[in-house]
Amino acid sequence: MTVCAYIALGSNLGDRAETLRQALKKLNDQPGIRILRVSSVYETEPFGNVEQEAFLNMAIAIETSLSPDELLHTALAVERELGRVRTIRWGPRTIDIDLLLYGQSRISEEHLVIPHPGISQRAFVLVPLRDVWEGGALPEYNHTIEHYLSLLVEDHKGVREWGTVNWEIESDRSES
């Protein structure tokens, strides 16, 4: 059985675009994950109260046969492979990979909450998610992405389209 899941990716250290490209390739090369849709890349101001460089953010829709826990562990392994070190909450990072939605699932555990908390209040998540979302209302939220963007106090126009990442070049994945 497969499910459609949505993932947010962000980077603000090093070659941000290259790190996003590598993360996409590594995720897609994992057994049980196939990228369906990729958003544009957006440059955004950092979230939280830590002085740091701007982020490149994006979202993807995937088809997966992995359980939510397996998908989380896979995302964390890709973060580690790409040099993610967790020191300061909301601090600078080579890559941040967040599981936003997993089908219609609702999960509330210490290590995993789905839908990801804060989706409806964060333009840097909503704007890229809008690019890949194929549904009406967001699960659990009961409103569209456009509705939540219209409610934000922060100016979502501060989420600036940056470009795209061509992650499919030099893919190791072979068709079977």
PDB file of C-alpha atoms in Angstrom, residues 4 14 21 23 27-28 33 36 46 61 67 74 76 93 99 122 133 139 143 146 149 157 167 172:
ATOM      1  CA  CYS A   4       0.841  10.436  -0.616  1.00  0.00           C
ATOM      2  CA  GLY A  14      26.789  26.310   2.424  1.00  0.00           C
ATOM      3  CA  ARG A  21      19.291  18.976  -4.882  1.00  0.00           C
ATOM      4  CA  ALA A  23      18.432  15.880  -0.461  1.00  0.00           C
ATOM      5  CA  LEU A  27      15.107  10.845  -0.808  1.00  0.00           C
ATOM      6  CA  ASN A  28      13.989   9.694  -4.251  1.00  0.00           C
ATOM      7  CA  ILE A  33       9.864   6.708  -1.852  1.00  0.00           C
ATOM      8  CA  LEU A  36       5.706  13.028  -7.480  1.00  0.00           C
ATOM      9  CA  PRO A  46      14.745  32.654   9.115  1.00  0.00           C
ATOM     10  CA  ALA A  61       4.765  15.512  -2.712  1.00  0.00           C
ATOM     11  CA  SER A  67       5.290   3.961   7.515  1.00  0.00           C
ATOM     12  CA  THR A  74      14.789   8.078   6.455  1.00  0.00           C
ATOM     13  CA  LEU A  76      16.696  12.135   9.565  1.00  0.00           C
ATOM     14  CA  ARG A  93      21.385  24.187   9.226  1.00  0.00           C
ATOM     15  CA  LEU A  99       7.285  15.506   7.334  1.00  0.00           C
ATOM     16  CA  ARG A 122       4.166  29.611   8.477  1.00  0.00           C
ATOM     17  CA  TRP A 133      -0.774  20.382  -3.043  1.00  0.00           C
ATOM     18  CA  PRO A 139      -6.293  17.617   6.579  1.00  0.00           C
ATOM     19  CA  HIS A 143      -9.413  25.185   5.162  1.00  0.00           C
ATOM     20  CA  GLU A 146      -4.992  30.261   0.434  1.00  0.00           C
ATOM     21  CA  LEU A 149      -2.073  32.606   3.825  1.00  0.00           C
ATOM     22  CA  LYS A 157       5.184  38.340   0.134  1.00  0.00           C
ATOM     23  CA  TRP A 167      17.521  17.147  -8.930  1.00  0.00           C
ATOM     24  CA  ASP A 172      21.237   6.515  -9.573  1.00  0.00           C
TER      25      ASP A 172
END
